Coordinates of C-alpha atoms and ligand atoms in Angstrom, one line a residue:
X1 CA 0.0 0.1 0.2
X2 CA 2.5 2.4 -0.2
X3 CA 2.3 4.7 -3.2
X4 CA 3.4 7.2 -3.6
X5 CA 1.2 10.6 -4.1
X6 CA 1.8 10.5 -7.6
X7 CA 0.0 7.3 -7.5
X8 CA -2.7 7.6 -6.2
X9 CA -3.2 10.4 -7.4
X10 CA -4.5 8.3 -10.8
X11 CA -6.0 6.0 -8.8
X12 CA -8.5 8.5 -8.3
X13 CA -8.9 10.3 -10.1
X14 CA -9.6 7.2 -12.8
X15 CA -11.9 5.5 -9.7
X16 CA -9.4 2.4 -9.7
X17 CA -10.3 2.9 -5.9
X18 CA -12.7 6.5 -3.7
X19 CA -11.1 8.0 -1.0
X20 CA -14.1 6.1 0.9
X21 CA -12.0 3.1 0.8
X22 CA -9.0 4.6 1.1
X23 CA -9.0 6.7 4.3
X24 CA -10.5 2.9 5.1
X25 CA -7.4 0.7 4.4
X26 CA -6.0 3.3 6.2
X27 CA -7.5 3.3 9.1
X28 CA -8.3 -0.7 9.4
X29 CA -4.5 -0.4 8.9
X30 CA -3.8 1.9 12.2
X31 CA -5.4 -0.2 14.0
X32 CA -3.9 -3.4 13.0
X33 CA -0.7 -1.9 13.3
X34 CA -1.2 1.3 15.8
X35 CA -1.3 -1.2 19.4
X36 CA 2.4 -1.3 18.6
X37 CA 3.9 1.1 16.6
X38 CA 1.8 4.0 18.7
X39 CA 2.5 6.3 15.9
X40 CA -0.6 8.4 16.7
X41 CA -2.0 10.5 19.6
X42 CA -5.4 10.6 18.5
X43 CA -6.8 9.0 14.8
X44 CA -10.2 10.8 14.0
X45 CA -11.6 7.7 13.0
X46 CA -15.6 9.8 11.9
X47 CA -14.6 12.9 10.5
X48 CA -11.4 11.3 8.2
X49 CA -14.6 9.1 6.4
X50 CA -16.9 12.2 6.8
X51 CA -13.5 14.0 4.9
X52 CA -13.1 11.3 2.5
X53 CA -17.0 11.3 1.7
X54 CA -16.4 15.0 0.6
X55 CA -13.2 14.8 -1.7
X56 CA -15.0 11.3 -3.7
X57 CA -17.7 14.0 -4.8
X58 CA -15.4 17.0 -5.5
X59 CA -13.6 14.5 -7.6
X60 CA -16.4 13.5 -9.1
X61 CA -17.1 17.2 -10.3
X62 CA -13.4 17.7 -10.8
X63 CA -12.9 20.0 -8.6
X64 CA -9.1 17.8 -8.0
X65 CA -6.2 19.6 -6.2
X66 CA -2.9 17.4 -6.5
X67 CA -3.8 16.4 -2.9
X68 CA -7.6 15.6 -2.5
X69 CA -8.9 12.4 -1.2
X70 CA -5.0 12.0 -0.1
X71 CA -4.9 10.4 3.2
X72 CA -2.1 11.9 5.9
X73 CA -0.9 11.9 9.6
X74 CA 0.0 15.8 11.7
X75 CA 2.1 16.3 14.4
X76 CA 0.5 17.1 17.4
X77 CA 2.3 20.2 17.3
X78 CA 0.5 21.6 14.9
X79 CA -3.1 22.8 15.3
X80 CA -6.1 21.7 14.1
X81 CA -9.2 23.8 14.4
X82 CA -12.2 21.3 17.0
X83 CA -9.0 19.1 18.7
X84 CA -7.1 18.1 20.6
X85 CA -2.8 19.4 20.9
X86 CA -1.1 17.9 23.0
X87 CA 2.6 18.6 21.7
X88 CA 3.4 15.6 23.7
X89 CA 2.6 17.0 27.2
X90 CA 0.4 16.4 30.3
X91 CA 0.8 21.1 30.7
X92 CA -1.9 21.1 26.9
X93 CA -3.6 16.7 27.9
X94 CA -6.5 18.6 27.1
X95 CA -6.4 21.3 25.2
X96 CA -8.1 22.2 22.3
X97 CA -7.5 24.0 19.4
X98 CA -9.2 26.7 18.9
X99 CA -8.4 27.6 15.1
X100 CA -6.2 26.1 12.2
X101 CA -1.9 26.2 11.1
X102 CA -2.1 28.0 8.3
X103 CA -0.7 24.8 6.2
X104 CA -3.8 22.7 7.2
X105 CA -5.9 25.1 5.7
X106 CA -4.4 25.3 3.1
X107 CA -3.9 21.2 3.3
X108 CA -8.1 21.4 4.0
X109 CA -8.0 23.7 0.8
X110 CA -7.1 21.6 -1.2
X111 CA -9.6 18.5 0.1
X112 CA -6.5 16.5 2.1
X113 CA -8.1 13.6 4.7
X114 CA -6.3 13.7 7.7
X115 CA -6.3 10.7 9.5
X116 CA -5.3 11.6 12.8
X117 CA -2.8 13.1 15.3
X118 CA 1.0 11.4 15.7
X119 CA 3.3 11.3 19.1
X120 CA 6.5 13.6 19.4
X121 CA 9.4 13.4 21.8
X122 CA 7.8 16.7 24.9
X123 CA 7.4 20.3 22.7
X124 CA 9.8 18.9 21.0
X125 CA 12.8 18.6 22.8
X126 CA 14.0 15.5 22.0
X127 CA 16.2 12.8 19.0
X128 CA 13.7 9.4 20.0
X129 CA 10.2 10.9 21.0
X130 CA 11.0 8.6 24.3
X131 CA 10.4 12.5 25.3
X132 CA 7.0 12.3 25.1
X133 CA 4.4 12.4 28.3
X134 CA 1.8 9.8 26.5
X135 CA 5.0 6.5 25.5
X136 CA 7.3 6.1 23.2
X137 CA 6.5 5.5 19.4
X138 CA 8.7 2.4 18.3
X139 CA 10.6 2.2 14.8
X140 CA 8.7 -0.2 12.1
X141 CA 11.4 -1.4 11.2
X142 CA 13.0 -2.7 14.3
X143 CA 9.8 -2.1 17.7
X144 CA 12.5 -2.3 20.6
X145 CA 14.3 0.6 18.9
X146 CA 13.2 4.5 18.7
X147 CA 12.2 5.8 15.8
X148 CA 13.8 9.3 15.8
X149 CA 12.7 12.9 17.2
X150 CA 11.1 14.7 17.6
X151 CA 8.9 14.1 14.8
X152 CA 8.6 10.0 15.6
X153 CA 4.6 9.5 14.9
X154 CA 5.2 11.7 11.6
X155 CA 8.4 9.5 11.0
X156 CA 7.4 5.8 12.5
X157 CA 3.7 6.7 10.6
X158 CA 4.3 6.9 7.0
X159 CA 7.3 4.0 7.1
X160 CA 4.5 1.6 8.3
X161 CA 2.2 3.0 5.7
X162 CA -0.5 4.1 8.1
X163 CA -0.7 7.4 6.1
X164 CA -0.1 8.6 2.4
X165 CA 1.9 11.6 3.2
X166 CA 2.7 13.4 7.1
X167 CA 3.7 17.2 8.9
X168 CA 6.7 17.2 11.0
X169 CA 9.3 20.2 12.4
X170 CA 12.8 20.7 12.2
X171 CA 13.9 23.3 15.2
X172 CA 17.8 21.0 15.5
X173 CA 16.9 18.5 12.7
X174 CA 13.4 16.8 14.6
X175 CA 11.9 16.2 10.3
X176 CA 15.0 14.9 9.4
X177 CA 16.8 12.4 11.8
X178 CA 12.9 9.7 11.9
X179 CA 13.0 10.2 8.5
X180 CA 16.7 9.0 7.6
X181 CA 15.3 6.0 10.9
X182 CA 12.5 5.0 9.1
X183 CA 13.8 5.6 5.9
X184 CA 11.2 7.9 4.0
X185 CA 11.6 11.1 2.6
X186 CA 11.6 14.3 5.1
X187 CA 12.5 17.8 4.3
X188 CA 12.7 21.1 6.8
X189 CA 12.3 23.4 4.3
X190 CA 14.0 26.6 4.4
X191 CA 13.1 28.6 7.3
X192 CA 11.0 31.5 6.4
X193 CA 9.1 29.6 3.4
X194 CA 6.4 27.3 5.4
X195 CA 4.5 29.5 7.2
X196 CA 4.2 29.0 11.6
X197 CA 1.0 30.1 12.2
X198 CA -0.6 27.2 14.4
X199 CA 3.1 24.9 15.8
X200 CA 3.2 25.1 19.1
X201 CA 6.7 27.3 19.3
X202 CA 9.7 25.8 20.3
X203 CA 12.7 28.1 19.2
X204 CA 10.7 30.1 17.0
X205 CA 14.1 32.0 14.8
X206 CA 14.4 27.4 14.2
X207 CA 11.6 26.4 14.3
X208 CA 9.3 25.1 10.6
X209 CA 6.8 23.1 9.9
X210 CA 7.9 21.0 6.8
X211 CA 6.6 17.6 5.0
X212 CA 7.5 13.3 5.3
X213 CA 6.9 11.7 2.7
X214 CA 7.5 8.1 0.0
X215 CA 10.4 9.6 -2.7
X216 CA 10.7 13.5 -3.4
X217 CA 8.5 14.1 -5.6
X218 CA 5.9 13.3 -2.4
X219 CA 8.2 15.7 -0.5
X220 CA 8.1 18.3 -3.0
X221 CA 3.9 18.0 -3.7
X222 CA 3.3 18.8 0.2
X223 CA 6.5 21.8 0.6
X224 CA 4.4 23.1 -2.7
X225 CA 1.1 22.8 -1.0
X226 CA 2.5 24.7 1.9
X227 CA 5.1 27.4 1.1
X228 CA 4.6 30.6 0.7
X229 CA 3.8 33.8 2.5
X230 CA 1.2 34.7 5.3
X231 CA 0.3 37.5 6.8
X232 CA -0.2 35.1 9.9
X233 CA 3.8 34.9 10.3
X234 CA 5.0 37.8 9.8
X235 CA 9.2 36.0 8.9
X236 CA 7.2 34.2 5.4
X237 CA 8.4 35.2 3.2
X238 CA 7.9 33.7 -1.1
X239 CA 11.5 34.1 -2.0
X240 CA 12.4 32.5 -5.2
X241 CA 16.1 31.6 -4.9
X242 CA 19.2 29.8 -7.4
X243 CA 17.3 27.1 -8.7
X244 CA 19.3 26.5 -11.7
X245 CA 21.1 23.5 -12.0
X246 CA 23.7 23.2 -14.7
X247 CA 27.1 21.0 -13.7
X248 CA 26.3 19.7 -10.7
X249 CA 29.6 20.9 -7.4
X250 CA 28.7 19.3 -4.8
X251 CA 30.4 19.6 -1.8
X252 CA 31.5 17.3 1.7
X253 CA 32.3 19.1 4.5
X254 CA 35.3 17.1 6.1
X255 CA 34.1 18.0 8.9
X256 CA 31.6 15.8 8.5
X257 CA 32.6 12.8 8.5
X258 CA 35.3 13.0 11.8
X259 CA 34.9 11.5 14.2
X260 CA 31.8 9.5 15.8
X261 CA 30.5 8.9 12.7
X262 CA 29.7 5.5 12.8
X263 CA 31.8 3.4 10.2
X264 CA 29.5 1.6 8.6
X265 CA 26.9 4.9 8.2
X266 CA 30.0 6.6 6.4
X267 CA 30.2 3.8 4.5
X268 CA 27.2 3.9 2.8
X269 CA 27.1 7.6 2.8
X270 CA 30.6 8.0 0.7
X271 CA 28.8 5.5 -1.7
X272 CA 26.6 7.0 -1.9
X273 CA 27.8 10.5 -2.9
X274 CA 30.3 8.5 -5.6
X275 CA 27.4 7.3 -6.8
X276 CA 26.6 11.5 -7.8
X277 CA 30.0 10.9 -9.3
X278 CA 28.7 8.3 -11.8
X279 CA 26.1 10.7 -12.8
X280 CA 28.8 13.3 -13.3
X281 CA 29.3 15.3 -10.4
X282 CA 31.7 16.8 -8.5
X283 CA 32.5 16.3 -5.6
X284 CA 34.7 18.8 -3.6
X285 CA 36.1 18.6 -0.8
X286 CA 34.8 22.0 1.5
X287 CA 35.3 22.7 5.1
X288 CA 32.7 24.6 7.3
X289 CA 35.3 25.4 10.2
X290 CA 32.6 26.1 12.7
X291 CA 30.7 24.0 12.5
X292 CA 32.1 22.4 16.3
X293 CA 30.1 25.6 17.0
X294 CA 26.9 24.6 16.5
X295 CA 25.7 21.9 18.8
X296 CA 26.3 24.3 21.3
X297 CA 25.3 27.4 20.3
X298 CA 21.9 25.8 19.4
X299 CA 21.4 24.5 23.0
X300 CA 22.2 27.4 24.5
X301 CA 20.2 29.9 21.7
X302 CA 17.6 27.0 21.1
X303 CA 17.3 26.6 25.1
X304 CA 16.9 30.7 25.2
X305 CA 13.7 30.7 22.9
X306 CA 12.3 27.9 24.6
X307 CA 12.0 29.4 28.3
X308 CA 10.2 33.2 27.0
X309 CA 8.3 30.5 24.7
X310 CA 6.9 28.2 26.9
X311 CA 6.3 30.7 29.7
X312 CA 2.8 31.6 28.4
X313 CA 2.2 27.9 30.7
X314 CA 1.6 29.2 33.2
X315 CA -1.9 27.0 34.1
X316 CA -4.7 30.2 33.6
X317 CA -4.3 31.0 29.6
X318 CA -4.2 27.3 29.0
X319 CA -3.9 23.6 29.8
X320 CA -3.6 21.9 32.7
X321 CA -3.9 23.5 36.0
X322 CA -2.7 23.1 39.3
X323 CA -4.2 25.2 42.0
X324 CA -2.0 26.6 45.3
X325 CA -2.8 29.5 47.8
X326 CA -1.0 32.2 46.2
X327 CA -0.6 33.3 42.6
X328 CA 3.1 32.1 42.3
X329 CA 1.4 28.9 44.2
X330 CA 0.0 28.3 41.0
X331 CA 2.5 28.8 38.8
X332 CA 4.9 26.6 40.5
X333 CA 2.8 23.6 41.0
X334 CA 1.1 23.8 37.0
X335 CA 5.2 23.6 36.0
X336 CA 6.3 21.3 38.6
X337 CA 3.5 18.6 37.2
X338 CA 2.6 19.8 34.3
X339 CA 6.6 19.4 32.9
X340 CA 8.3 17.3 32.5
X341 CA 11.8 16.7 32.8
X342 CA 13.5 16.8 29.9
X343 CA 11.2 20.4 29.2
X344 CA 12.2 21.7 32.8
X345 CA 16.2 21.2 31.9
X346 CA 16.0 23.7 28.9
X347 CA 13.4 26.3 30.8
X348 CA 16.1 26.3 33.2
X349 CA 19.1 26.3 32.0
X350 CA 16.8 28.9 28.5
X351 CA 16.3 31.1 31.6
X352 CA 20.1 31.3 33.5
X353 CA 21.5 31.4 29.7
X354 CA 19.4 34.9 29.5
X355 CA 20.2 35.9 32.7
X356 CA 22.2 39.7 33.4
X357 CA 24.8 37.9 34.6
X358 CA 25.5 35.4 32.1
X359 CA 24.2 37.2 29.2
X360 CA 27.2 38.2 27.5
X361 CA 29.2 35.6 28.6
X362 CA 26.3 32.6 26.7
X363 CA 24.4 34.0 24.6
X364 CA 25.7 36.7 23.0
X365 CA 28.8 34.4 22.5
X366 CA 26.0 31.6 20.5
X367 CA 24.9 34.4 18.1
X368 CA 28.0 35.6 17.0
X369 CA 29.1 32.0 17.3
X370 CA 26.0 31.4 15.0
X371 CA 27.0 34.0 12.4
X372 CA 29.8 32.3 11.9
X373 CA 28.0 28.8 10.9
X374 CA 26.0 30.8 8.7
X375 CA 28.8 32.6 7.1
X376 CA 30.6 29.3 6.4
X377 CA 28.1 27.9 4.9
X378 CA 27.4 31.5 2.5
X379 CA 31.2 30.8 1.2
X380 CA 30.4 26.8 0.6
X381 CA 27.6 27.6 -1.7
X382 CA 29.1 30.2 -3.8
X383 CA 31.8 26.9 -5.1
X384 CA 29.3 24.4 -4.8
X385 CA 25.8 23.9 -6.2
X386 CA 25.2 21.5 -2.4
X387 CA 26.3 19.8 0.6
X388 CA 26.6 16.2 1.4
X389 CA 26.4 14.7 4.5
X390 CA 24.8 11.7 7.0
X391 CA 22.2 12.8 8.8
X392 CA 22.6 11.5 12.0
X393 CA 26.1 9.9 13.7
X394 CA 24.6 6.7 14.6
X395 CA 22.3 4.1 13.0
X396 CA 19.0 4.5 15.1
X397 CA 19.4 2.9 18.6
X398 CA 17.2 1.3 21.0
X399 CA 14.5 2.1 23.2
X400 CA 16.0 3.9 26.3
X401 CA 19.8 3.0 25.2
X402 CA 20.3 7.0 25.2
X403 CA 18.0 8.4 28.5
X404 CA 19.9 8.2 30.6
X405 CA 23.1 10.3 28.9
X406 CA 22.0 12.8 27.4
X407 CA 24.5 14.3 26.1
X408 CA 25.3 11.2 23.5
X409 CA 21.2 12.5 22.8
X410 CA 22.5 15.2 21.6
X411 CA 25.0 14.5 19.6
X412 CA 22.6 12.5 17.3
X413 CA 21.4 16.1 15.8
X414 CA 25.1 17.0 15.2
X415 CA 24.6 17.4 11.4
X416 CA 21.3 18.7 11.7
X417 CA 21.5 21.8 13.8
X418 CA 23.7 23.5 12.2
X419 CA 20.5 23.5 9.1
X420 CA 19.0 25.0 11.5
X421 CA 21.2 27.9 12.7
X422 CA 22.4 28.9 8.6
X423 CA 18.3 29.0 8.1
X424 CA 19.3 27.1 4.7
X425 CA 16.8 23.9 3.6
X426 CA 17.9 20.6 3.4
X427 CA 16.2 17.1 2.6
X428 CA 17.2 13.0 4.7
X429 CA 15.9 10.8 1.7
X430 CA 17.2 7.5 2.2
X431 CA 20.1 4.7 1.9
X432 CA 19.6 1.2 1.2
X433 CA 20.0 -0.3 4.9
X434 CA 22.7 -1.0 7.2
X435 CA 23.4 -4.7 6.8
X436 CA 21.5 -5.2 10.0
X437 CA 18.0 -3.6 8.8
X438 CA 18.3 -0.5 9.5
X439 CA 17.4 2.8 7.8
X440 CA 20.6 5.5 7.4
X441 CA 19.8 9.0 5.4
X442 CA 21.3 11.2 2.9
X443 CA 21.8 14.4 4.3
X444 CA 21.1 17.4 1.1
X445 CA 21.3 20.9 2.0
X446 CA 21.0 23.8 -0.5
X447 CA 21.4 27.9 -0.1
X448 CA 17.7 29.5 1.2
X449 CA 14.9 29.3 -1.2
X450 CA 16.4 26.6 -3.1
X451 CA 14.3 24.0 -2.6
X452 CA 13.6 23.5 -6.3
X453 CA 17.3 22.3 -6.3
X454 CA 17.0 20.1 -3.7
X455 CA 14.1 18.5 -5.3
X456 CA 16.2 18.2 -8.7
X457 CA 19.5 15.8 -7.1
X458 CA 18.3 14.6 -4.7
X459 CA 16.3 12.5 -6.8
X460 CA 18.5 11.7 -9.4
X461 CA 19.7 8.7 -6.8
X462 CA 16.5 6.9 -5.8
X463 CA 17.3 3.8 -3.4
X464 CA 14.0 3.2 -2.4
X465 CA 12.1 1.0 -3.8
X466 CA 8.1 2.4 -3.4
Ligands
LIG501 N1 16.7 17.1 19.1 C1 16.9 18.1 19.0 C2 16.1 18.9 20.3 O1 15.9 18.7 21.6 C3 15.9 18.9 17.7 C4 15.1 19.3 18.7 C5 13.6 19.5 17.0 O2 14.2 19.9 16.0 N2 12.5 19.6 17.2 O3 16.5 19.8 20.3

C-alpha cells in the first residue's frame, strides 16, 4: 500500500478506488499496526471518512487539486481546529485548538483527509520520541528501537504505511533525523518558506514545518501545497532562490566525516556520494570550520527561546492547572507537575543563559557563533550547488539506550542543527539499509530558498523501491 501521491492521484481520478475506500484501508491499518507502534495520539475515524466522502464528491465534479482525497497524519504540535493538540505534554493533555494552523488550512482547501495526530517528544525537545508524556513510539523497522525524534510519530506512521504523507516540525533535526531512522524522505524547508502560524513554538528563530513523504516528488508536492507568505507569520516570505542546475558541484564537508561517525553509516553515505560522481557530478572537499560550535550554540539559542516561549504555560491561560494558595504557588505547582524533566531542564538552562550575569558569556557568544556558522555556508555555496553528508552519526538506537546520557542523545543532531542555525533547506533521503536492516539517510543541503534545486539533486538517486 506504500504508494506515491502521484499513483494515488491517478487511482482516485480513474476511480480505481474512492478516497473513502482508501481512508478505510488506512484506518484499518492503523487499528492493526498502531497498538504496537504507537505513532498516533489521536485518530479521527469519523471525520476522516466524512472528509473522504467530500473529497469523492469533489473528484466526481472534477474540482480536484493534487492532494484531494489523500490521507495524511499531522504532528501533534500543529493545530487542527476543534482537535486536541498536546505537543506530547501533560501540560496540554486536554487542550483543544481554537483555530487551524495555516498549513492545515491550506491542506483543507485542497481536500486532504486528516487521519490523526502523531506522537512527539514533549514540546519537540528530543531525538527519540521517548520524551513524550504519552509513551514512546517504536521504529517500524525494529520495534526495540526508537523512530528518531522529535517528529517520530509522523515518520513511523508513514513508514508503517498508516498514511500517505505526514507533517512534522524541525528545529534542530526533528524531521530529517526521524526520516533517516524510518527510511522515508523528510524535508526541512528554508526558514521563512512555510508559515509557522499554528505551530506550538519551541525556538521561534529555528522552527520550521515540513513534510515526510515516500519519495522526493511527494515531499515536493506537499511542500508546494504548504509554502508561501502568510500574513499570520511575519517571518514568512515568497522568495525564489538560485534554482538553476547546470554542472552539479557537490561539497563534502570534512568536519562531517570525523570522529563520532559510525563506520557503516560513513561507508553508505560515501557510496551514495560516489553514485553522484558516476552520474557526472563534481565532488569537492569543503570545510565548515565553525560547525564544531553548532551543537553548543544550538542548545543555548534553542533553550533561551524555549524558556520565553514556554512561559505562557502558567496554569492561567492554557491547559493543565494545579491550584495553590497564592498566584505564585499556582505557577510553581502547574509548571512543576505539568512539564516533563527534559522540558524543565531546558527552561532552566535557557533562563540561565539569558539572565543578566550570563547573557554576555553565553547567549551573546552563541549569537556570534551562529553568524559564523551561517557565513561558513554562504562561502561554501559560492563554490558548490549542494552539500552532502550523513543525517545522523549513528543508526537508530535502542529504546532506553540513551535516556540516561543526554549528551550522547544531543549528539544525534550534530549534523542537522547547523542547518537550522543558518536557516537553510535540507532533506534526508533513504539510503540502503544497514547490514542489520536498519535505515540510514543522506543529508543534502542547498542555499536559501533553493528547494527546487534540492529536489532535483535529491531525485537523481532513488534507492528505495516503493
Ligand atoms: N533533538 C533536537 C532537540 O532536542 C532537535 C529537536 C527539534 O528539531 N525539534 O532540541
